[in-house]
XYZ file of C-alpha atoms in Angstrom:
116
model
C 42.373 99.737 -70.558
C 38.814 98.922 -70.243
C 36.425 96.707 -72.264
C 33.568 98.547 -74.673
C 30.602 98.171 -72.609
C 28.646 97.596 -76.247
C 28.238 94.214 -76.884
C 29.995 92.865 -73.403
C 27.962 90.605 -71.330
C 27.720 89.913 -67.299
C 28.992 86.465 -65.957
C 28.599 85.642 -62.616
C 31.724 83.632 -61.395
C 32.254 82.607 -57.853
C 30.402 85.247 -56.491
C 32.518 87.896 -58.550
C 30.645 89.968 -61.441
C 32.787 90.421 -64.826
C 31.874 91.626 -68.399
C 32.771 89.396 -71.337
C 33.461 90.278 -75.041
C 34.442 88.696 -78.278
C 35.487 90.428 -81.016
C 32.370 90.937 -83.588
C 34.781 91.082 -86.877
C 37.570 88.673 -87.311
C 40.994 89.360 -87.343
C 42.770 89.199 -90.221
C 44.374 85.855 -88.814
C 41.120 84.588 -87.375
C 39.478 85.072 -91.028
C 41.627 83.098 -92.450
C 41.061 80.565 -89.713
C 45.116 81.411 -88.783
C 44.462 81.614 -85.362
C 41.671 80.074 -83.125
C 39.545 82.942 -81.623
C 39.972 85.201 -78.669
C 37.872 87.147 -76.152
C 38.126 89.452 -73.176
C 37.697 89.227 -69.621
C 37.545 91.498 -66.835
C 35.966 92.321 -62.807
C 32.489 94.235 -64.026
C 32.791 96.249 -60.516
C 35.441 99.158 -59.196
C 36.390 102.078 -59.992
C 39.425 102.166 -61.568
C 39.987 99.475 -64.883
C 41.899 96.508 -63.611
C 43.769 93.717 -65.974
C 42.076 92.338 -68.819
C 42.223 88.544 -69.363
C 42.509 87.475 -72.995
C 41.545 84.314 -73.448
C 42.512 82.481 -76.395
C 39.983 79.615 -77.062
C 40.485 76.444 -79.273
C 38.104 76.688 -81.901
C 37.936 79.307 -85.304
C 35.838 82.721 -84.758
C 32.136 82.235 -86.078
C 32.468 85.042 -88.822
C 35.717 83.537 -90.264
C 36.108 83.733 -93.681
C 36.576 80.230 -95.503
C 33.739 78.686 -93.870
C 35.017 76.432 -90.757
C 32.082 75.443 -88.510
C 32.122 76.546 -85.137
C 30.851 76.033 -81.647
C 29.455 79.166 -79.476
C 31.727 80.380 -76.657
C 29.079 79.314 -73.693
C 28.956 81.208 -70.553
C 30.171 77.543 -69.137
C 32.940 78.015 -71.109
C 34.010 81.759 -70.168
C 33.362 80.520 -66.119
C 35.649 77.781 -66.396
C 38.498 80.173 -68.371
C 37.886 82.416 -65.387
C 38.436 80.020 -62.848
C 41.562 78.765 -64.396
C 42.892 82.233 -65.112
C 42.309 82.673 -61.681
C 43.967 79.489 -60.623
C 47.296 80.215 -62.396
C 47.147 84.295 -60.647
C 45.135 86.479 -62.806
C 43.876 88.990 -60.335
C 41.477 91.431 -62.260
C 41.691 94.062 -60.049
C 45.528 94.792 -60.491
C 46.537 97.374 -62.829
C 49.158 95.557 -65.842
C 49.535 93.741 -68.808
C 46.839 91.856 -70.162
C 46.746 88.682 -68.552
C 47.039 85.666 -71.575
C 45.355 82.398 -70.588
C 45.773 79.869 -73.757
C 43.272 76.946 -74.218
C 43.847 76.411 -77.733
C 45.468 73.031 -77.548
C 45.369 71.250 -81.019
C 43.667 74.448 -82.453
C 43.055 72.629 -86.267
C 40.614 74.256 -88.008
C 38.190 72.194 -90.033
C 36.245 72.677 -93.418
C 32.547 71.830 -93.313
C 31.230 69.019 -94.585
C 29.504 70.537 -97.361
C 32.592 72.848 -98.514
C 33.574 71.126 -101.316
């Protein structure tokens, strides 16, 4: 399984090219601010489609539905999920399963201010 080209974007990490994507509609979950939001990693180079890293982050997705206010998923941010994937034996140019890295640690989503 490969990631849509459309919409990806190129991260340099370590010397190692990947392609980056988060999900332009919500899920149903991430709408309702459910579950924190989740994007897709993998190695931008080779031949043949390694494993994806899905990385689940700890804040809502921007387009949710009831208005929770949300930081951008920085290229800082997708490095340091890299190296840590990395770290704990994601290797991205083995065929498998999807490899799951959770950072969503005390994942509480939060009306705005002005939402009442």
């Amino acid at each position: 399984m490969a990631l849509n080209k459309k919409g990806s974007r190129r991260i340099t990490v370590d010397g190692i090219e990947y392609r980056w994507r988060i999900r332009r509609k919500p899920s149903y979950m991430q709408g309702l601010c459910w579950t924190p939001l989740t994007y897709a990693v993998e190695a931008a180079s080779g031949s043949q489609p390694g494993t994806i890293l899905i990385v689940t982050s700890g804040q809502a997705h921007p387009s949710n539905w009831v208005g929770i206010e949300t930081e951008p998923i920085r290229p800082a941010h997708v490095a340091a999920s890299i190296r840590e994937a990395r770290d704990q034996g994601w290797d991205p140019t083995r065929v498998g399963s999807p490899f799951q890295l959770d950072r969503s640690a005390g994942f509480i989503a939060r009306p705005r201010d002005d939402a009442e």
